[in-house]
Amino acid sequence: LDEDWPLGHRRNRVENDSELNIREVVFPVVEVPGSARYVLFPYCDGCLIEKPGENVGVGYRKEGTYPGNASTQVMAAGLDTDGGLYYAAHDAQGYKKSFTVGRTNTGITLSTTQFPVNGPGNDFQQPFDVVLAPFQGTWYAAADIYKAWAVKQHWCETRIIERVDIPPWMPGWRRRCPCGYVFLSGGLSPGWRPWASTPPFPIRKPF
């Protein structure tokens, strides 16, 4: 636990005494009640799944890969009117992983899948912390916890618009082409349109 904030840091180790390959390690798997008010999920620029116990069916599963189509390494579940559970990978090196939100008969699951180096009898030592913590406030409070960690990392010390190692046209191009994701037919569908013109679907862009 951190001294200045109740952040629980967790790592996993697997010792493989067989000749089999460990291809994936899913850890930790956390289930929150189906009555959760929302789930913050890092798909694309980020989305809120509002009232997941009502708006998505049992068996629903959504994954986001980081680095890849997940823009950050943080999830959160709003469990009451003023707080919830923070779930994030504090991985400064950018190891490949996937974040998953799912709907079960008993609640909503949040999990992280890691990918060990393949080979017969391979062991696995998780090289970064997965952090769980309560937070007070809206999903903004969870995002602020992640931000407080992220801005201390070398890849987040300078805002993208101030960086000199990328083409000068890229930040402006990114602002002119918003990529939105809305909830359609039980899944996330891409739409190239400003969010102000989209209907109020159960999943919406928070960032």
mmCIF file with all atom_site columns, C-alpha atoms in Angstrom:
data_model
loop_
_atom_site.group_PDB
_atom_site.id
_atom_site.type_symbol
_atom_site.label_atom_id
_atom_site.label_alt_id
_atom_site.label_comp_id
_atom_site.label_asym_id
_atom_site.label_entity_id
_atom_site.label_seq_id
_atom_site.pdbx_PDB_ins_code
_atom_site.Cartn_x
_atom_site.Cartn_y
_atom_site.Cartn_z
_atom_site.occupancy
_atom_site.B_iso_or_equiv
_atom_site.pdbx_formal_charge
_atom_site.auth_seq_id
_atom_site.auth_comp_id
_atom_site.auth_asym_id
_atom_site.auth_atom_id
_atom_site.pdbx_PDB_model_num
ATOM 1   C CA . LEU A 1 1   ? 0.000   0.000   0.000   1.00 0.00 ? 1   LEU A CA 1
ATOM 2   C CA . ASP A 1 2   ? 1.097   3.575   -0.681  1.00 0.00 ? 2   ASP A CA 1
ATOM 3   C CA . GLU A 1 3   ? 1.674   5.723   2.381   1.00 0.00 ? 3   GLU A CA 1
ATOM 4   C CA . ASP A 1 4   ? -0.138  8.792   1.013   1.00 0.00 ? 4   ASP A CA 1
ATOM 5   C CA . TRP A 1 5   ? -3.059  7.039   -0.715  1.00 0.00 ? 5   TRP A CA 1
ATOM 6   C CA . PRO A 1 6   ? -4.736  3.623   -0.248  1.00 0.00 ? 6   PRO A CA 1
ATOM 7   C CA . LEU A 1 7   ? -3.424  2.155   -3.499  1.00 0.00 ? 7   LEU A CA 1
ATOM 8   C CA . GLY A 1 8   ? -2.985  -1.605  -3.437  1.00 0.00 ? 8   GLY A CA 1
ATOM 9   C CA . HIS A 1 9   ? -0.109  -2.740  -5.689  1.00 0.00 ? 9   HIS A CA 1
ATOM 10  C CA . ARG A 1 10  ? -0.320  -6.308  -6.976  1.00 0.00 ? 10  ARG A CA 1
ATOM 11  C CA . ARG A 1 11  ? 1.996   -8.544  -8.991  1.00 0.00 ? 11  ARG A CA 1
ATOM 12  C CA . ASN A 1 12  ? 1.715   -12.157 -10.053 1.00 0.00 ? 12  ASN A CA 1
ATOM 13  C CA . ARG A 1 13  ? 4.268   -14.938 -10.485 1.00 0.00 ? 13  ARG A CA 1
ATOM 14  C CA . VAL A 1 14  ? 3.735   -18.314 -12.141 1.00 0.00 ? 14  VAL A CA 1
ATOM 15  C CA . GLU A 1 15  ? 6.200   -21.186 -11.847 1.00 0.00 ? 15  GLU A CA 1
ATOM 16  C CA . ASN A 1 16  ? 5.724   -23.713 -14.633 1.00 0.00 ? 16  ASN A CA 1
ATOM 17  C CA . ASP A 1 17  ? 7.061   -27.170 -13.761 1.00 0.00 ? 17  ASP A CA 1
ATOM 18  C CA . SER A 1 18  ? 5.622   -28.772 -16.885 1.00 0.00 ? 18  SER A CA 1
ATOM 19  C CA . GLU A 1 19  ? 6.623   -28.899 -20.550 1.00 0.00 ? 19  GLU A CA 1
ATOM 20  C CA . LEU A 1 20  ? 3.571   -26.871 -21.489 1.00 0.00 ? 20  LEU A CA 1
ATOM 21  C CA . ASN A 1 21  ? 3.567   -23.230 -22.580 1.00 0.00 ? 21  ASN A CA 1
ATOM 22  C CA . ILE A 1 22  ? 1.989   -20.479 -20.532 1.00 0.00 ? 22  ILE A CA 1
ATOM 23  C CA . ARG A 1 23  ? 0.451   -18.344 -23.255 1.00 0.00 ? 23  ARG A CA 1
ATOM 24  C CA . GLU A 1 24  ? -1.696  -15.961 -21.223 1.00 0.00 ? 24  GLU A CA 1
ATOM 25  C CA . VAL A 1 25  ? -1.963  -14.893 -17.598 1.00 0.00 ? 25  VAL A CA 1
ATOM 26  C CA . VAL A 1 26  ? -5.197  -13.188 -16.527 1.00 0.00 ? 26  VAL A CA 1
ATOM 27  C CA . PHE A 1 27  ? -4.638  -11.247 -13.311 1.00 0.00 ? 27  PHE A CA 1
ATOM 28  C CA . PRO A 1 28  ? -6.285  -9.820  -11.368 1.00 0.00 ? 28  PRO A CA 1
ATOM 29  C CA . VAL A 1 29  ? -9.926  -10.584 -12.092 1.00 0.00 ? 29  VAL A CA 1
ATOM 30  C CA . VAL A 1 30  ? -12.213 -8.314  -10.077 1.00 0.00 ? 30  VAL A CA 1
ATOM 31  C CA . GLU A 1 31  ? -15.984 -8.580  -10.039 1.00 0.00 ? 31  GLU A CA 1
ATOM 32  C CA . VAL A 1 32  ? -18.128 -5.619  -9.048  1.00 0.00 ? 32  VAL A CA 1
ATOM 33  C CA . PRO A 1 33  ? -21.904 -5.671  -8.552  1.00 0.00 ? 33  PRO A CA 1
ATOM 34  C CA . GLY A 1 34  ? -24.176 -5.520  -11.559 1.00 0.00 ? 34  GLY A CA 1
ATOM 35  C CA . SER A 1 35  ? -25.679 -2.411  -9.991  1.00 0.00 ? 35  SER A CA 1
ATOM 36  C CA . ALA A 1 36  ? -22.509 -0.446  -10.866 1.00 0.00 ? 36  ALA A CA 1
ATOM 37  C CA . ARG A 1 37  ? -23.415 2.971   -12.197 1.00 0.00 ? 37  ARG A CA 1
ATOM 38  C CA . TYR A 1 38  ? -20.770 2.874   -14.933 1.00 0.00 ? 38  TYR A CA 1
ATOM 39  C CA . VAL A 1 39  ? -17.515 1.348   -16.076 1.00 0.00 ? 39  VAL A CA 1
ATOM 40  C CA . LEU A 1 40  ? -14.738 3.559   -17.415 1.00 0.00 ? 40  LEU A CA 1
ATOM 41  C CA . PHE A 1 41  ? -12.991 1.622   -20.190 1.00 0.00 ? 41  PHE A CA 1
ATOM 42  C CA . PRO A 1 42  ? -9.897  2.731   -22.184 1.00 0.00 ? 42  PRO A CA 1
ATOM 43  C CA . TYR A 1 43  ? -11.079 1.677   -25.656 1.00 0.00 ? 43  TYR A CA 1
ATOM 44  C CA . CYS A 1 44  ? -9.878  4.161   -28.311 1.00 0.00 ? 44  CYS A CA 1
ATOM 45  C CA . ASP A 1 45  ? -10.020 7.587   -26.608 1.00 0.00 ? 45  ASP A CA 1
ATOM 46  C CA . GLY A 1 46  ? -12.005 6.080   -23.733 1.00 0.00 ? 46  GLY A CA 1
ATOM 47  C CA . CYS A 1 47  ? -15.660 5.320   -23.114 1.00 0.00 ? 47  CYS A CA 1
ATOM 48  C CA . LEU A 1 48  ? -18.191 5.057   -20.323 1.00 0.00 ? 48  LEU A CA 1
ATOM 49  C CA . ILE A 1 49  ? -20.430 2.010   -20.190 1.00 0.00 ? 49  ILE A CA 1
ATOM 50  C CA . GLU A 1 50  ? -23.376 3.383   -18.258 1.00 0.00 ? 50  GLU A CA 1
ATOM 51  C CA . LYS A 1 51  ? -25.492 1.047   -16.099 1.00 0.00 ? 51  LYS A CA 1
ATOM 52  C CA . PRO A 1 52  ? -23.765 -2.064  -17.495 1.00 0.00 ? 52  PRO A CA 1
ATOM 53  C CA . GLY A 1 53  ? -26.005 -4.378  -15.477 1.00 0.00 ? 53  GLY A CA 1
ATOM 54  C CA . GLU A 1 54  ? -28.979 -3.050  -17.448 1.00 0.00 ? 54  GLU A CA 1
ATOM 55  C CA . ASN A 1 55  ? -27.530 -2.042  -20.807 1.00 0.00 ? 55  ASN A CA 1
ATOM 56  C CA . VAL A 1 56  ? -25.386 -5.058  -21.714 1.00 0.00 ? 56  VAL A CA 1
ATOM 57  C CA . GLY A 1 57  ? -26.377 -8.709  -21.599 1.00 0.00 ? 57  GLY A CA 1
ATOM 58  C CA . VAL A 1 58  ? -24.811 -11.655 -19.820 1.00 0.00 ? 58  VAL A CA 1
ATOM 59  C CA . GLY A 1 59  ? -21.847 -12.844 -21.868 1.00 0.00 ? 59  GLY A CA 1
ATOM 60  C CA . TYR A 1 60  ? -20.909 -9.358  -23.075 1.00 0.00 ? 60  TYR A CA 1
ATOM 61  C CA . ARG A 1 61  ? -17.134 -8.971  -23.316 1.00 0.00 ? 61  ARG A CA 1
ATOM 62  C CA . LYS A 1 62  ? -15.039 -6.090  -24.598 1.00 0.00 ? 62  LYS A CA 1
ATOM 63  C CA . GLU A 1 63  ? -11.254 -6.037  -24.847 1.00 0.00 ? 63  GLU A CA 1
ATOM 64  C CA . GLY A 1 64  ? -8.772  -3.244  -25.405 1.00 0.00 ? 64  GLY A CA 1
ATOM 65  C CA . THR A 1 65  ? -5.108  -3.907  -26.178 1.00 0.00 ? 65  THR A CA 1
ATOM 66  C CA . TYR A 1 66  ? -2.320  -1.679  -24.875 1.00 0.00 ? 66  TYR A CA 1
ATOM 67  C CA . PRO A 1 67  ? -0.300  -0.560  -26.754 1.00 0.00 ? 67  PRO A CA 1
ATOM 68  C CA . GLY A 1 68  ? -2.945  -0.576  -29.464 1.00 0.00 ? 68  GLY A CA 1
ATOM 69  C CA . ASN A 1 69  ? -6.618  0.334   -29.451 1.00 0.00 ? 69  ASN A CA 1
ATOM 70  C CA . ALA A 1 70  ? -6.554  1.138   -25.733 1.00 0.00 ? 70  ALA A CA 1
ATOM 71  C CA . SER A 1 71  ? -5.276  4.668   -25.197 1.00 0.00 ? 71  SER A CA 1
ATOM 72  C CA . THR A 1 72  ? -4.537  4.322   -21.481 1.00 0.00 ? 72  THR A CA 1
ATOM 73  C CA . GLN A 1 73  ? -4.050  1.596   -18.865 1.00 0.00 ? 73  GLN A CA 1
ATOM 74  C CA . VAL A 1 74  ? -6.901  2.497   -16.518 1.00 0.00 ? 74  VAL A CA 1
ATOM 75  C CA . MET A 1 75  ? -10.401 1.244   -15.808 1.00 0.00 ? 75  MET A CA 1
ATOM 76  C CA . ALA A 1 76  ? -12.852 2.231   -13.087 1.00 0.00 ? 76  ALA A CA 1
ATOM 77  C CA . ALA A 1 77  ? -16.258 1.201   -11.805 1.00 0.00 ? 77  ALA A CA 1
ATOM 78  C CA . GLY A 1 78  ? -18.685 3.642   -10.251 1.00 0.00 ? 78  GLY A CA 1
ATOM 79  C CA . LEU A 1 79  ? -20.193 1.781   -7.320  1.00 0.00 ? 79  LEU A CA 1
ATOM 80  C CA . ASP A 1 80  ? -22.261 4.481   -5.620  1.00 0.00 ? 80  ASP A CA 1
ATOM 81  C CA . THR A 1 81  ? -23.211 8.107   -6.099  1.00 0.00 ? 81  THR A CA 1
ATOM 82  C CA . ASP A 1 82  ? -19.822 9.393   -4.955  1.00 0.00 ? 82  ASP A CA 1
ATOM 83  C CA . GLY A 1 83  ? -17.090 6.873   -5.585  1.00 0.00 ? 83  GLY A CA 1
ATOM 84  C CA . GLY A 1 84  ? -15.986 3.522   -6.858  1.00 0.00 ? 84  GLY A CA 1
ATOM 85  C CA . LEU A 1 85  ? -13.077 1.209   -7.672  1.00 0.00 ? 85  LEU A CA 1
ATOM 86  C CA . TYR A 1 86  ? -9.903  2.290   -9.485  1.00 0.00 ? 86  TYR A CA 1
ATOM 87  C CA . TYR A 1 87  ? -8.185  -0.444  -11.546 1.00 0.00 ? 87  TYR A CA 1
ATOM 88  C CA . ALA A 1 88  ? -5.020  0.337   -13.510 1.00 0.00 ? 88  ALA A CA 1
ATOM 89  C CA . ALA A 1 89  ? -1.733  -1.069  -14.727 1.00 0.00 ? 89  ALA A CA 1
ATOM 90  C CA . HIS A 1 90  ? 1.100   1.199   -13.633 1.00 0.00 ? 90  HIS A CA 1
ATOM 91  C CA . ASP A 1 91  ? 3.391   -0.023  -16.391 1.00 0.00 ? 91  ASP A CA 1
ATOM 92  C CA . ALA A 1 92  ? 5.928   2.578   -17.445 1.00 0.00 ? 92  ALA A CA 1
ATOM 93  C CA . GLN A 1 93  ? 7.587   0.271   -20.000 1.00 0.00 ? 93  GLN A CA 1
ATOM 94  C CA . GLY A 1 94  ? 4.495   -0.466  -22.100 1.00 0.00 ? 94  GLY A CA 1
ATOM 95  C CA . TYR A 1 95  ? 4.401   -4.273  -21.958 1.00 0.00 ? 95  TYR A CA 1
ATOM 96  C CA . LYS A 1 96  ? 1.706   -5.761  -24.172 1.00 0.00 ? 96  LYS A CA 1
ATOM 97  C CA . LYS A 1 97  ? -1.513  -6.451  -22.298 1.00 0.00 ? 97  LYS A CA 1
ATOM 98  C CA . SER A 1 98  ? -5.254  -6.404  -22.814 1.00 0.00 ? 98  SER A CA 1
ATOM 99  C CA . PHE A 1 99  ? -7.946  -4.978  -20.580 1.00 0.00 ? 99  PHE A CA 1
ATOM 100 C CA . THR A 1 100 ? -11.342 -6.660  -20.473 1.00 0.00 ? 100 THR A CA 1
ATOM 101 C CA . VAL A 1 101 ? -14.759 -5.753  -19.152 1.00 0.00 ? 101 VAL A CA 1
ATOM 102 C CA . GLY A 1 102 ? -17.376 -8.505  -19.079 1.00 0.00 ? 102 GLY A CA 1
ATOM 103 C CA . ARG A 1 103 ? -20.909 -9.191  -17.911 1.00 0.00 ? 103 ARG A CA 1
ATOM 104 C CA . THR A 1 104 ? -21.614 -12.355 -15.926 1.00 0.00 ? 104 THR A CA 1
ATOM 105 C CA . ASN A 1 105 ? -24.654 -13.750 -14.164 1.00 0.00 ? 105 ASN A CA 1
ATOM 106 C CA . THR A 1 106 ? -23.449 -12.238 -10.898 1.00 0.00 ? 106 THR A CA 1
ATOM 107 C CA . GLY A 1 107 ? -21.864 -8.922  -11.852 1.00 0.00 ? 107 GLY A CA 1
ATOM 108 C CA . ILE A 1 108 ? -19.341 -7.021  -13.954 1.00 0.00 ? 108 ILE A CA 1
ATOM 109 C CA . THR A 1 109 ? -15.759 -8.262  -14.270 1.00 0.00 ? 109 THR A CA 1
ATOM 110 C CA . LEU A 1 110 ? -12.617 -6.220  -14.866 1.00 0.00 ? 110 LEU A CA 1
ATOM 111 C CA . SER A 1 111 ? -9.401  -8.038  -15.765 1.00 0.00 ? 111 SER A CA 1
ATOM 112 C CA . THR A 1 112 ? -5.954  -7.714  -17.326 1.00 0.00 ? 112 THR A CA 1
ATOM 113 C CA . THR A 1 113 ? -4.437  -10.336 -19.640 1.00 0.00 ? 113 THR A CA 1
ATOM 114 C CA . GLN A 1 114 ? -0.633  -10.551 -19.938 1.00 0.00 ? 114 GLN A CA 1
ATOM 115 C CA . PHE A 1 115 ? 1.373   -12.470 -22.510 1.00 0.00 ? 115 PHE A CA 1
ATOM 116 C CA . PRO A 1 116 ? 4.473   -14.344 -21.292 1.00 0.00 ? 116 PRO A CA 1
ATOM 117 C CA . VAL A 1 117 ? 7.343   -15.248 -23.619 1.00 0.00 ? 117 VAL A CA 1
ATOM 118 C CA . ASN A 1 118 ? 6.377   -18.618 -25.116 1.00 0.00 ? 118 ASN A CA 1
ATOM 119 C CA . GLY A 1 119 ? 8.433   -21.738 -24.561 1.00 0.00 ? 119 GLY A CA 1
ATOM 120 C CA . PRO A 1 120 ? 8.085   -25.167 -22.933 1.00 0.00 ? 120 PRO A CA 1
ATOM 121 C CA . GLY A 1 121 ? 8.179   -24.859 -19.176 1.00 0.00 ? 121 GLY A CA 1
ATOM 122 C CA . ASN A 1 122 ? 8.234   -21.076 -19.258 1.00 0.00 ? 122 ASN A CA 1
ATOM 123 C CA . ASP A 1 123 ? 7.807   -19.265 -15.959 1.00 0.00 ? 123 ASP A CA 1
ATOM 124 C CA . PHE A 1 124 ? 6.223   -15.829 -15.644 1.00 0.00 ? 124 PHE A CA 1
ATOM 125 C CA . GLN A 1 125 ? 7.067   -12.876 -13.426 1.00 0.00 ? 125 GLN A CA 1
ATOM 126 C CA . GLN A 1 126 ? 4.781   -9.879  -13.811 1.00 0.00 ? 126 GLN A CA 1
ATOM 127 C CA . PRO A 1 127 ? 7.066   -6.871  -14.442 1.00 0.00 ? 127 PRO A CA 1
ATOM 128 C CA . PHE A 1 128 ? 4.683   -4.104  -13.355 1.00 0.00 ? 128 PHE A CA 1
ATOM 129 C CA . ASP A 1 129 ? 2.057   -3.363  -10.722 1.00 0.00 ? 129 ASP A CA 1
ATOM 130 C CA . VAL A 1 130 ? -1.673  -3.630  -11.187 1.00 0.00 ? 130 VAL A CA 1
ATOM 131 C CA . VAL A 1 131 ? -3.154  -1.092  -8.803  1.00 0.00 ? 131 VAL A CA 1
ATOM 132 C CA . LEU A 1 132 ? -6.554  -1.307  -7.100  1.00 0.00 ? 132 LEU A CA 1
ATOM 133 C CA . ALA A 1 133 ? -7.960  1.454   -4.934  1.00 0.00 ? 133 ALA A CA 1
ATOM 134 C CA . PRO A 1 134 ? -11.189 3.087   -3.814  1.00 0.00 ? 134 PRO A CA 1
ATOM 135 C CA . PHE A 1 135 ? -11.875 6.616   -4.982  1.00 0.00 ? 135 PHE A CA 1
ATOM 136 C CA . GLN A 1 136 ? -14.346 9.338   -4.139  1.00 0.00 ? 136 GLN A CA 1
ATOM 137 C CA . GLY A 1 137 ? -16.088 11.397  -6.785  1.00 0.00 ? 137 GLY A CA 1
ATOM 138 C CA . THR A 1 138 ? -16.906 10.703  -10.424 1.00 0.00 ? 138 THR A CA 1
ATOM 139 C CA . TRP A 1 139 ? -14.759 8.912   -13.019 1.00 0.00 ? 139 TRP A CA 1
ATOM 140 C CA . TYR A 1 140 ? -12.764 12.152  -13.190 1.00 0.00 ? 140 TYR A CA 1
ATOM 141 C CA . ALA A 1 141 ? -11.335 11.272  -9.779  1.00 0.00 ? 141 ALA A CA 1
ATOM 142 C CA . ALA A 1 142 ? -10.184 7.873   -11.065 1.00 0.00 ? 142 ALA A CA 1
ATOM 143 C CA . ALA A 1 143 ? -8.629  9.543   -14.113 1.00 0.00 ? 143 ALA A CA 1
ATOM 144 C CA . ASP A 1 144 ? -6.803  11.964  -11.815 1.00 0.00 ? 144 ASP A CA 1
ATOM 145 C CA . ILE A 1 145 ? -5.237  9.071   -9.878  1.00 0.00 ? 145 ILE A CA 1
ATOM 146 C CA . TYR A 1 146 ? -3.926  7.654   -13.145 1.00 0.00 ? 146 TYR A CA 1
ATOM 147 C CA . LYS A 1 147 ? -2.778  11.083  -14.313 1.00 0.00 ? 147 LYS A CA 1
ATOM 148 C CA . ALA A 1 148 ? -0.811  11.640  -11.096 1.00 0.00 ? 148 ALA A CA 1
ATOM 149 C CA . TRP A 1 149 ? 1.175   8.496   -11.909 1.00 0.00 ? 149 TRP A CA 1
ATOM 150 C CA . ALA A 1 150 ? 1.364   8.996   -15.688 1.00 0.00 ? 150 ALA A CA 1
ATOM 151 C CA . VAL A 1 151 ? 2.825   12.515  -15.654 1.00 0.00 ? 151 VAL A CA 1
ATOM 152 C CA . LYS A 1 152 ? 5.845   11.168  -13.769 1.00 0.00 ? 152 LYS A CA 1
ATOM 153 C CA . GLN A 1 153 ? 6.708   8.802   -16.643 1.00 0.00 ? 153 GLN A CA 1
ATOM 154 C CA . HIS A 1 154 ? 9.124   9.759   -19.417 1.00 0.00 ? 154 HIS A CA 1
ATOM 155 C CA . TRP A 1 155 ? 6.497   9.337   -22.142 1.00 0.00 ? 155 TRP A CA 1
ATOM 156 C CA . CYS A 1 156 ? 4.136   11.808  -20.486 1.00 0.00 ? 156 CYS A CA 1
ATOM 157 C CA . GLU A 1 157 ? 6.445   14.569  -19.301 1.00 0.00 ? 157 GLU A CA 1
ATOM 158 C CA . THR A 1 158 ? 5.613   16.838  -22.254 1.00 0.00 ? 158 THR A CA 1
ATOM 159 C CA . ARG A 1 159 ? 2.217   17.557  -23.787 1.00 0.00 ? 159 ARG A CA 1
ATOM 160 C CA . ILE A 1 160 ? 1.880   16.257  -27.350 1.00 0.00 ? 160 ILE A CA 1
ATOM 161 C CA . ILE A 1 161 ? 1.374   19.755  -28.734 1.00 0.00 ? 161 ILE A CA 1
ATOM 162 C CA . GLU A 1 162 ? 4.702   20.816  -27.167 1.00 0.00 ? 162 GLU A CA 1
ATOM 163 C CA . ARG A 1 163 ? 6.776   17.850  -28.333 1.00 0.00 ? 163 ARG A CA 1
ATOM 164 C CA . VAL A 1 164 ? 9.478   18.415  -30.966 1.00 0.00 ? 164 VAL A CA 1
ATOM 165 C CA . ASP A 1 165 ? 9.970   14.762  -31.965 1.00 0.00 ? 165 ASP A CA 1
ATOM 166 C CA . ILE A 1 166 ? 6.717   14.413  -33.970 1.00 0.00 ? 166 ILE A CA 1
ATOM 167 C CA . PRO A 1 167 ? 5.583   16.142  -37.203 1.00 0.00 ? 167 PRO A CA 1
ATOM 168 C CA . PRO A 1 168 ? 4.096   19.582  -36.472 1.00 0.00 ? 168 PRO A CA 1
ATOM 169 C CA . TRP A 1 169 ? 0.934   18.794  -38.463 1.00 0.00 ? 169 TRP A CA 1
ATOM 170 C CA . MET A 1 170 ? -0.071  15.745  -36.395 1.00 0.00 ? 170 MET A CA 1
ATOM 171 C CA . PRO A 1 171 ? -1.700  17.395  -33.322 1.00 0.00 ? 171 PRO A CA 1
ATOM 172 C CA . GLY A 1 172 ? -3.899  19.596  -35.510 1.00 0.00 ? 172 GLY A CA 1
ATOM 173 C CA . TRP A 1 173 ? -4.833  16.650  -37.733 1.00 0.00 ? 173 TRP A CA 1
ATOM 174 C CA . ARG A 1 174 ? -5.834  14.638  -34.691 1.00 0.00 ? 174 ARG A CA 1
ATOM 175 C CA . ARG A 1 175 ? -8.108  17.401  -33.421 1.00 0.00 ? 175 ARG A CA 1
ATOM 176 C CA . ARG A 1 176 ? -9.852  17.744  -36.775 1.00 0.00 ? 176 ARG A CA 1
ATOM 177 C CA . CYS A 1 177 ? -10.656 14.019  -37.026 1.00 0.00 ? 177 CYS A CA 1
ATOM 178 C CA . PRO A 1 178 ? -12.477 12.942  -33.870 1.00 0.00 ? 178 PRO A CA 1
ATOM 179 C CA . CYS A 1 179 ? -12.971 9.189   -33.719 1.00 0.00 ? 179 CYS A CA 1
ATOM 180 C CA . GLY A 1 180 ? -16.052 8.402   -31.685 1.00 0.00 ? 180 GLY A CA 1
ATOM 181 C CA . TYR A 1 181 ? -17.461 5.117   -30.447 1.00 0.00 ? 181 TYR A CA 1
ATOM 182 C CA . VAL A 1 182 ? -21.113 4.595   -29.644 1.00 0.00 ? 182 VAL A CA 1
ATOM 183 C CA . PHE A 1 183 ? -23.158 1.644   -28.434 1.00 0.00 ? 183 PHE A CA 1
ATOM 184 C CA . LEU A 1 184 ? -24.919 -0.011  -31.389 1.00 0.00 ? 184 LEU A CA 1
ATOM 185 C CA . SER A 1 185 ? -26.420 -3.503  -31.620 1.00 0.00 ? 185 SER A CA 1
ATOM 186 C CA . GLY A 1 186 ? -24.620 -4.846  -28.575 1.00 0.00 ? 186 GLY A CA 1
ATOM 187 C CA . GLY A 1 187 ? -21.140 -3.661  -29.529 1.00 0.00 ? 187 GLY A CA 1
ATOM 188 C CA . LEU A 1 188 ? -18.900 -0.684  -30.076 1.00 0.00 ? 188 LEU A CA 1
ATOM 189 C CA . SER A 1 189 ? -19.087 0.738   -33.582 1.00 0.00 ? 189 SER A CA 1
ATOM 190 C CA . PRO A 1 190 ? -16.778 3.428   -34.965 1.00 0.00 ? 190 PRO A CA 1
ATOM 191 C CA . GLY A 1 191 ? -18.250 6.687   -36.156 1.00 0.00 ? 191 GLY A CA 1
ATOM 192 C CA . TRP A 1 192 ? -16.287 9.563   -37.688 1.00 0.00 ? 192 TRP A CA 1
ATOM 193 C CA . ARG A 1 193 ? -18.346 12.416  -36.332 1.00 0.00 ? 193 ARG A CA 1
ATOM 194 C CA . PRO A 1 194 ? -18.242 14.967  -33.522 1.00 0.00 ? 194 PRO A CA 1
ATOM 195 C CA . TRP A 1 195 ? -19.774 13.767  -30.299 1.00 0.00 ? 195 TRP A CA 1
ATOM 196 C CA . ALA A 1 196 ? -22.077 16.769  -30.100 1.00 0.00 ? 196 ALA A CA 1
ATOM 197 C CA . SER A 1 197 ? -24.052 15.324  -33.028 1.00 0.00 ? 197 SER A CA 1
ATOM 198 C CA . THR A 1 198 ? -24.448 11.769  -31.712 1.00 0.00 ? 198 THR A CA 1
ATOM 199 C CA . PRO A 1 199 ? -27.528 10.522  -29.854 1.00 0.00 ? 199 PRO A CA 1
ATOM 200 C CA . PRO A 1 200 ? -27.232 9.697   -26.127 1.00 0.00 ? 200 PRO A CA 1
ATOM 201 C CA . PHE A 1 201 ? -26.284 6.021   -26.372 1.00 0.00 ? 201 PHE A CA 1
ATOM 202 C CA . PRO A 1 202 ? -25.480 4.003   -23.217 1.00 0.00 ? 202 PRO A CA 1
ATOM 203 C CA . ILE A 1 203 ? -21.771 4.127   -24.081 1.00 0.00 ? 203 ILE A CA 1
ATOM 204 C CA . ARG A 1 204 ? -20.283 7.568   -24.545 1.00 0.00 ? 204 ARG A CA 1
ATOM 205 C CA . LYS A 1 205 ? -16.895 9.182   -24.845 1.00 0.00 ? 205 LYS A CA 1
ATOM 206 C CA . PRO A 1 206 ? -15.690 10.639  -21.526 1.00 0.00 ? 206 PRO A CA 1
ATOM 207 C CA . PHE A 1 207 ? -12.415 12.299  -22.438 1.00 0.00 ? 207 PHE A CA 1
#
